[in-house]
PDB file of C-alpha atoms in Angstrom:
ATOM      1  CA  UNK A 831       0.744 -11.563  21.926  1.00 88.00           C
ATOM      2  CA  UNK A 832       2.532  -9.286  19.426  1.00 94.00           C
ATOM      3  CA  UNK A 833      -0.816  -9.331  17.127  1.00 91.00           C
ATOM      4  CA  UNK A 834      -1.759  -7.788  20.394  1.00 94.00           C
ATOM      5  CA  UNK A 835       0.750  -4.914  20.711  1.00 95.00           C
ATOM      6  CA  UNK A 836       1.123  -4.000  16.963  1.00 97.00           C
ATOM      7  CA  UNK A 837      -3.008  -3.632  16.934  1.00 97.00           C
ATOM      8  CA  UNK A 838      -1.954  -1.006  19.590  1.00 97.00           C
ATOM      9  CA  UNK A 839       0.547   0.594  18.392  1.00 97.00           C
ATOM     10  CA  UNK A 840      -1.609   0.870  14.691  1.00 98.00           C
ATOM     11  CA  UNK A 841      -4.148   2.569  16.556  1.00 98.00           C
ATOM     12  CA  UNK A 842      -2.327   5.397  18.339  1.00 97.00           C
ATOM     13  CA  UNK A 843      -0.352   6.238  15.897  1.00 97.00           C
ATOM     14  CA  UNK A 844      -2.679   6.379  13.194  1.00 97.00           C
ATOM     15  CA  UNK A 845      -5.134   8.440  15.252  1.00 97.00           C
ATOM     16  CA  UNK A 846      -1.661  10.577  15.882  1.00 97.00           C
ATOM     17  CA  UNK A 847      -0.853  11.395  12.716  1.00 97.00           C
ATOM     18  CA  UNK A 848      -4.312  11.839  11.169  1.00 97.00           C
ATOM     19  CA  UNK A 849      -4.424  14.549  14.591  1.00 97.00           C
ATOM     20  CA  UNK A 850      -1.509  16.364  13.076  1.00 96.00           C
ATOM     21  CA  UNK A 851      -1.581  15.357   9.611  1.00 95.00           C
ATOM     22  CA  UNK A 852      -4.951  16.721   8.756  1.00 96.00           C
ATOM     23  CA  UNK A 853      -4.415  20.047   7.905  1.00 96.00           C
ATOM     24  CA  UNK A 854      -1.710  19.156   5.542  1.00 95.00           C
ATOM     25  CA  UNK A 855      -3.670  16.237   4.215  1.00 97.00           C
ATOM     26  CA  UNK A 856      -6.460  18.872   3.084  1.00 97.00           C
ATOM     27  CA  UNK A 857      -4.042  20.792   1.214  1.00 97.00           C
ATOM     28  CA  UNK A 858      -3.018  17.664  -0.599  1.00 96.00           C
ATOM     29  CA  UNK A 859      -6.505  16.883  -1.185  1.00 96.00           C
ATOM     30  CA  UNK A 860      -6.936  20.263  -2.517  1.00 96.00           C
ATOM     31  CA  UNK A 861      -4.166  20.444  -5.152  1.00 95.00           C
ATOM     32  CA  UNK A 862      -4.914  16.880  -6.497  1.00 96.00           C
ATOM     33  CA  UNK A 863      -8.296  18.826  -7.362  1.00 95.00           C
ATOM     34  CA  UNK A 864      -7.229  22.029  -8.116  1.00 94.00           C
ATOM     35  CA  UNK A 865      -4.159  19.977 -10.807  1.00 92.00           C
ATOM     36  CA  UNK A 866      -6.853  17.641 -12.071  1.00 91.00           C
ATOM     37  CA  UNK A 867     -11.386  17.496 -12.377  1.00 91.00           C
ATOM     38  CA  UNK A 868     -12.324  15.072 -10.365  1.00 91.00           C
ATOM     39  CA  UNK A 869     -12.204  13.875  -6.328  1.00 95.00           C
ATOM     40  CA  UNK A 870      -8.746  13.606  -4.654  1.00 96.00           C
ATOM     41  CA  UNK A 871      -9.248  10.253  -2.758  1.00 96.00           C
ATOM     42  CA  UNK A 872      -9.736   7.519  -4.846  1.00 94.00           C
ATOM     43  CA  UNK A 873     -10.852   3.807  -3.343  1.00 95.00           C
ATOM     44  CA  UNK A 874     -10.004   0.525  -4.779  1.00 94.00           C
ATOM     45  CA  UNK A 875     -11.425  -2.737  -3.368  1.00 97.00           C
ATOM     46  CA  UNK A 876      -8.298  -4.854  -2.456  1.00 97.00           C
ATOM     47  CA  UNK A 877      -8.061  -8.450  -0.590  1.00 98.00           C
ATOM     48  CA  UNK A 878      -7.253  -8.076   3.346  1.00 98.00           C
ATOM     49  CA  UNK A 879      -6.867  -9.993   6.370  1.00 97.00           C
ATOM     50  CA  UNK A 880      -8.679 -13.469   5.250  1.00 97.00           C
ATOM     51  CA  UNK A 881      -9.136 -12.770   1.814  1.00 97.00           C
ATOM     52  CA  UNK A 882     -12.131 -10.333   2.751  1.00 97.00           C
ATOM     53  CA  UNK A 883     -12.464  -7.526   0.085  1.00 98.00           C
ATOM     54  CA  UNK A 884     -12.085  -3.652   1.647  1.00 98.00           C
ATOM     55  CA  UNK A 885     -11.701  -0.590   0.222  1.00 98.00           C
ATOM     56  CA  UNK A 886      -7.971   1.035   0.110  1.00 98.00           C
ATOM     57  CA  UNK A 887      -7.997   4.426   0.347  1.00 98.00           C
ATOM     58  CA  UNK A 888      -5.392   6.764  -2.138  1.00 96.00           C
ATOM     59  CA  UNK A 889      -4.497   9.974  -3.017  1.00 97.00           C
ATOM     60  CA  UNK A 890      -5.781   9.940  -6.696  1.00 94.00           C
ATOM     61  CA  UNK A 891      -2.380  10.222  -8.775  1.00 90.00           C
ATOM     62  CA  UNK A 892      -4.230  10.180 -12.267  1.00 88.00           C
ATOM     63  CA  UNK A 893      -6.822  11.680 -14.205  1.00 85.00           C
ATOM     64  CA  UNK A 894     -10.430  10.388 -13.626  1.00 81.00           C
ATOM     65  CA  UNK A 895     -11.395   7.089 -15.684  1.00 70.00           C
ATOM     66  CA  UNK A 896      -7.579   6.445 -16.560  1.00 64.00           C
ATOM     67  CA  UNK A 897      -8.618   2.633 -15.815  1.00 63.00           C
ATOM     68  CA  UNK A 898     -10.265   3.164 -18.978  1.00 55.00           C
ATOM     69  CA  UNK A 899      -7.862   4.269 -21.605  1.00 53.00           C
ATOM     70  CA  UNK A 900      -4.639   3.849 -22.229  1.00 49.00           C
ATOM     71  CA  UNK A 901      -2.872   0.644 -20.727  1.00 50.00           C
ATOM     72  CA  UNK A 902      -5.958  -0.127 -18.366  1.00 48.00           C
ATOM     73  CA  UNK A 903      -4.888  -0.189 -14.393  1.00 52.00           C
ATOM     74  CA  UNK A 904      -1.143  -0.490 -15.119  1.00 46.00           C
ATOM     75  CA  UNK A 905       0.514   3.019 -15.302  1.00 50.00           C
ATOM     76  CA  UNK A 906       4.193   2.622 -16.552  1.00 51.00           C
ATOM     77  CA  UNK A 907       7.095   4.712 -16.543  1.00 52.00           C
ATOM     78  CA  UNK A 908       6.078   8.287 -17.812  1.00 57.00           C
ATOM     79  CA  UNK A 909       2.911   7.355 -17.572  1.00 66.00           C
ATOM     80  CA  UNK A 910       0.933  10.492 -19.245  1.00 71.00           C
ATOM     81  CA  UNK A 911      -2.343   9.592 -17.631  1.00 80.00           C
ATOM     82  CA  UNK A 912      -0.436  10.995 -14.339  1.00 88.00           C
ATOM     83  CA  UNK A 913      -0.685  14.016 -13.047  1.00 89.00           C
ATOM     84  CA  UNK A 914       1.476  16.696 -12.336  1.00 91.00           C
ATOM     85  CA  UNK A 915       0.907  16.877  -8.761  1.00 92.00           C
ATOM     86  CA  UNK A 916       0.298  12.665  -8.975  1.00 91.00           C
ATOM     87  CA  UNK A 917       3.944  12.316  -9.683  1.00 91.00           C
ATOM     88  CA  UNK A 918       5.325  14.007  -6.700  1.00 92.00           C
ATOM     89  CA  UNK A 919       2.506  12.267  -4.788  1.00 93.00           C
ATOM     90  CA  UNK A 920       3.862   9.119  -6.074  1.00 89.00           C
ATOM     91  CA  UNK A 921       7.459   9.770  -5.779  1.00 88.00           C
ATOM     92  CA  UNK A 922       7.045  10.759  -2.154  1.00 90.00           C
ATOM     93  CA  UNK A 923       5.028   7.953  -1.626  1.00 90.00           C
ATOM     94  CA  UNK A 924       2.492  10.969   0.239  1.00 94.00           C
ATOM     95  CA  UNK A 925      -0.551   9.124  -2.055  1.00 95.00           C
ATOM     96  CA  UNK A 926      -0.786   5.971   0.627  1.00 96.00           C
ATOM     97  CA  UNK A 927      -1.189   8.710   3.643  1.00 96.00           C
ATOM     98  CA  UNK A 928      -5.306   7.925   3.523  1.00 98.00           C
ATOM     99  CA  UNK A 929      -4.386   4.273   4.274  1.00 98.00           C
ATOM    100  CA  UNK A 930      -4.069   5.714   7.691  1.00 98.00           C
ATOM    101  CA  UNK A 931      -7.937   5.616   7.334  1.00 98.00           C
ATOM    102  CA  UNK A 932      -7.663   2.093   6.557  1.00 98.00           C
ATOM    103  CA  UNK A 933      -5.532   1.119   9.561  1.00 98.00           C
ATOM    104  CA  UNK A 934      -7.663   3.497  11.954  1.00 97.00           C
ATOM    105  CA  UNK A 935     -10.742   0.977  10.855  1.00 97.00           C
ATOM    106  CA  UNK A 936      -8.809  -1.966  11.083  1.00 97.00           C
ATOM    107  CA  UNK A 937      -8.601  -2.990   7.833  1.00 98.00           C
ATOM    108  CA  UNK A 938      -4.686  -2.690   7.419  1.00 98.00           C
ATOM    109  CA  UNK A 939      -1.648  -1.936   9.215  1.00 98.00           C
ATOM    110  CA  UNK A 940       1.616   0.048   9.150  1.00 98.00           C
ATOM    111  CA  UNK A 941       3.453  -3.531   8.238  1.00 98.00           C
ATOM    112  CA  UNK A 942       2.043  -6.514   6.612  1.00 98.00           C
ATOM    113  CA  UNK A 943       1.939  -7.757   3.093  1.00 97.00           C
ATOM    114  CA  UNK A 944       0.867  -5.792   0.263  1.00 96.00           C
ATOM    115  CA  UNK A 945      -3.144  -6.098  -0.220  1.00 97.00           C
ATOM    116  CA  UNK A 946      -3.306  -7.248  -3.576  1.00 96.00           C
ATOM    117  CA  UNK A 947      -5.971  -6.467  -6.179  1.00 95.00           C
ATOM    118  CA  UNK A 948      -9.140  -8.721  -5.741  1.00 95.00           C
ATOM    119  CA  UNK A 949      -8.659 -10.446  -9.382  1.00 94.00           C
ATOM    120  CA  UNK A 950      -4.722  -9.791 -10.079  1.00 90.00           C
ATOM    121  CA  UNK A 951      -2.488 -11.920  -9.722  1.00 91.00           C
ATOM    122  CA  UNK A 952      -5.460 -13.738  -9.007  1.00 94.00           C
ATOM    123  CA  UNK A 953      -8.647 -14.328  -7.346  1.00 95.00           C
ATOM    124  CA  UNK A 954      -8.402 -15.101  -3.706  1.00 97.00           C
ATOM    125  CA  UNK A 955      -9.533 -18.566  -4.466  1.00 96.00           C
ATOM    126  CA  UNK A 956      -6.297 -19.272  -6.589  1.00 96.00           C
ATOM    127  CA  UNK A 957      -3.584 -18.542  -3.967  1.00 97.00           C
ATOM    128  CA  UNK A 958      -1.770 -22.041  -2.365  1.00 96.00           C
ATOM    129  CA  UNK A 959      -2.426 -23.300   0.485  1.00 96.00           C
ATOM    130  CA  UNK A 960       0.636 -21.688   1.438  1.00 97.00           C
ATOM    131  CA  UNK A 961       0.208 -18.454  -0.410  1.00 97.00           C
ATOM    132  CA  UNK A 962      -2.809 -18.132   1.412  1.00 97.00           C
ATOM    133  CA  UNK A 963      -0.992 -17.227   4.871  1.00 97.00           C
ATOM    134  CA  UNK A 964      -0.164 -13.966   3.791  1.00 97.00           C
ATOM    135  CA  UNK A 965      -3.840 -13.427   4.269  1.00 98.00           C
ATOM    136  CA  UNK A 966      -3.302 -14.232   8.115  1.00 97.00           C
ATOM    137  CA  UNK A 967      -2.652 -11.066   9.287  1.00 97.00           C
ATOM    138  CA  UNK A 968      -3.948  -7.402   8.576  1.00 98.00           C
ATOM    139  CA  UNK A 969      -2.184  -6.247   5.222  1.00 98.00           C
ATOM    140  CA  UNK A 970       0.166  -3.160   5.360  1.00 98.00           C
ATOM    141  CA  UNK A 971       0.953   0.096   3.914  1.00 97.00           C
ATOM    142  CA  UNK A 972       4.754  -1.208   3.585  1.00 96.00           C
ATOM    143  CA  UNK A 973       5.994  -4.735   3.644  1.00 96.00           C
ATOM    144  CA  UNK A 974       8.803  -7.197   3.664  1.00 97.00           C
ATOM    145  CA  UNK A 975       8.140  -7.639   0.075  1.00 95.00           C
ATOM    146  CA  UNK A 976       8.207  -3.941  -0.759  1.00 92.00           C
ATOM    147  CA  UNK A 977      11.917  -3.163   0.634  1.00 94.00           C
ATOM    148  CA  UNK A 978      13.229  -6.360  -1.030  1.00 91.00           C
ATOM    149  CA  UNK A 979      12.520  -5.236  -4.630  1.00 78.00           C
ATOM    150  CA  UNK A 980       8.893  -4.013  -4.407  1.00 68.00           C
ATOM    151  CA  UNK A 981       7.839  -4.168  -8.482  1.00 67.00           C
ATOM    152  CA  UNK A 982      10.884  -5.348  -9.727  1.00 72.00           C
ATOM    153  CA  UNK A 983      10.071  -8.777  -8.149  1.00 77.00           C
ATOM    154  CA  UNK A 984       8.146 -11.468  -9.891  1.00 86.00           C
ATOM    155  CA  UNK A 985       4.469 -12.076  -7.909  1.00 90.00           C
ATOM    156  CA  UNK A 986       5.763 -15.141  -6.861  1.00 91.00           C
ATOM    157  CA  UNK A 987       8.892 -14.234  -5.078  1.00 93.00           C
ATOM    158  CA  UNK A 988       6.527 -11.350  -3.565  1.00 94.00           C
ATOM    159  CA  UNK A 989       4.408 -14.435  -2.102  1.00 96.00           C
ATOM    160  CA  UNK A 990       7.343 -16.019  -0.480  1.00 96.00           C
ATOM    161  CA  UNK A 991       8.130 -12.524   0.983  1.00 97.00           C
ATOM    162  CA  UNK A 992       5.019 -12.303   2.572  1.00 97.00           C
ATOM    163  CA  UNK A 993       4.613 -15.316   3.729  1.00 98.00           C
ATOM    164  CA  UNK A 994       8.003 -15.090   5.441  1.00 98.00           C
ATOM    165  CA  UNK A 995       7.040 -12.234   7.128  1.00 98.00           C
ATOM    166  CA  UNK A 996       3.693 -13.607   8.641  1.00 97.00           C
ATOM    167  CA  UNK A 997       5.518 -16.806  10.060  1.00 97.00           C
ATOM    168  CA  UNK A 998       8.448 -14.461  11.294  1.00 97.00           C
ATOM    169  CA  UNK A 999       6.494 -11.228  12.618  1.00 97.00           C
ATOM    170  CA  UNK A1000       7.734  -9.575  15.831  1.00 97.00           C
ATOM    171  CA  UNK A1001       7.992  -6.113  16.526  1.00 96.00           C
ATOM    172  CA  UNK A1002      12.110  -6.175  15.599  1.00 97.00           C
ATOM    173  CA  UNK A1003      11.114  -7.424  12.243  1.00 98.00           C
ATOM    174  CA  UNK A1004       8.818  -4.357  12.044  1.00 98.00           C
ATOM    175  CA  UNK A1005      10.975  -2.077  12.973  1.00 97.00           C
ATOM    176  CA  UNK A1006      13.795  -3.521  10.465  1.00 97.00           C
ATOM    177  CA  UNK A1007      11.063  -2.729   7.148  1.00 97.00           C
ATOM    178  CA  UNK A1008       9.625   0.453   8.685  1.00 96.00           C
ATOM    179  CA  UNK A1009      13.423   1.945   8.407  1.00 96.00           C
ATOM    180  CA  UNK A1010      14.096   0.216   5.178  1.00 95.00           C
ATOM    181  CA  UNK A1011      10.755   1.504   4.233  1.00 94.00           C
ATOM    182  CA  UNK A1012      11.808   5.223   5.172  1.00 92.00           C
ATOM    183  CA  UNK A1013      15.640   5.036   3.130  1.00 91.00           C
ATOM    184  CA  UNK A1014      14.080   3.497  -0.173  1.00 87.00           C
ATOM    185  CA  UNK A1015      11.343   6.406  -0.175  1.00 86.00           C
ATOM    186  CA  UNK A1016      14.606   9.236   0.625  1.00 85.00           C
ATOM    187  CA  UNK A1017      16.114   7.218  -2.216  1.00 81.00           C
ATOM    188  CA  UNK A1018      13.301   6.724  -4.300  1.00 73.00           C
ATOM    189  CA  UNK A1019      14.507   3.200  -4.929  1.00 64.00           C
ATOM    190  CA  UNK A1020      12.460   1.029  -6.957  1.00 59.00           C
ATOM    191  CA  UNK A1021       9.728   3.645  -7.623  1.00 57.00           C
ATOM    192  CA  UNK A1022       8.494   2.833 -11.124  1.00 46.00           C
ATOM    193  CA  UNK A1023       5.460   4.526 -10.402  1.00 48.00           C
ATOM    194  CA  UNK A1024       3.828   1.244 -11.548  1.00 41.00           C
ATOM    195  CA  UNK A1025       0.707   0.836  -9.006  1.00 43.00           C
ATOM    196  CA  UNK A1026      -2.726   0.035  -9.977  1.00 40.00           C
ATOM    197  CA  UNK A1027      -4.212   2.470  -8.912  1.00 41.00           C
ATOM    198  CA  UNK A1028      -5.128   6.183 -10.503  1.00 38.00           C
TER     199      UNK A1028
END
């Protein structure tokens, strides 16, 4: 029933705060291109709800091609390859706003696990039998896993996280990450600035 509700609740409030986030979400887009050549939304296939591949939608935080040089995907503390504007972005955690894209097409939600990278930690076909109910429900922008260490926990405590969440999800549980969600970001706890993403 709650599957039910949160689908709900996704939609109107995604289709909310694209409504009154668009104008500022333009100037974002702008000043990622104006700081940096290259397009200000950058897409990166990630494994959703069943293990089927979609494309997450960012803010793009470093230069073009970074993927390429450097450490690869990984971007680590003081990472030069971002940008000036990226590390704000980052810090304010105002890069995931196109998710709300994502969530608008049903691909994610406000609160689920973490979509994970289609071959890291590995491919979809390598998860437990166990692992693999993380995959159960839509993935979110924030999860349970994200206020309880986010990359300072190993992937496999991250698993259990998720998991957890999908076998205890109910809109109180929601609500208790969404506000934990909203102090770490004020605090900028645990923001290594470590996604793989650019």
């Amino acid at each position: 029933m709650y599957k039910c509700v949160k689908r709900i609740l996704d939609l109107l409030f995604s289709f909310f705060l694209l409504l009154v986030g668009a104008l500022p979400m333009l100037l974002v887009g702008i000043l990622v291109r104006v700081d940096s050549p290259g397009p200000a939304i950058f897409k990166q296939v990630r494994l959703g709800r069943g293990g089927k591949p979609f494309s997450m939608y960012k803010f793009r935080s470093m230069a073009v091609n970074s993927e390429h040089t450097g450490s690869g995907v990984y971007s680590g503390r003081d990472d030069p390859r971002v940008t000036r504007v990226g590390r704000i972005l980052r810090m304010t955690s105002i890069d995931e706003l196109p998710q709300l894209v994502n969530i608008l097409k049903g691909e994610m939600s406000f609160i689920g696990p973490r979509p994970p990278l289609t071959y890291h930690p590995w491919s979809f076909e390598k998860y437990t039998p166990e692992q693999k109910k993380r995959f159960s429900v839509r993935p979110g922008v924030t999860g349970w896993a994200q206020v309880n260490g986010r990359k300072t926990a190993a992937w496999e405590q991250r698993l259990k996280y998720d998991v957890e969440y999908t076998e205890n999800m109910s809109f109180g549980f929601d609500m208790k990450i969404f506000w934990m969600t909203i102090k770490n970001v004020l605090e900028s706890k645990d923001n290594w600035n470590t996604e793989k993403t650019v």
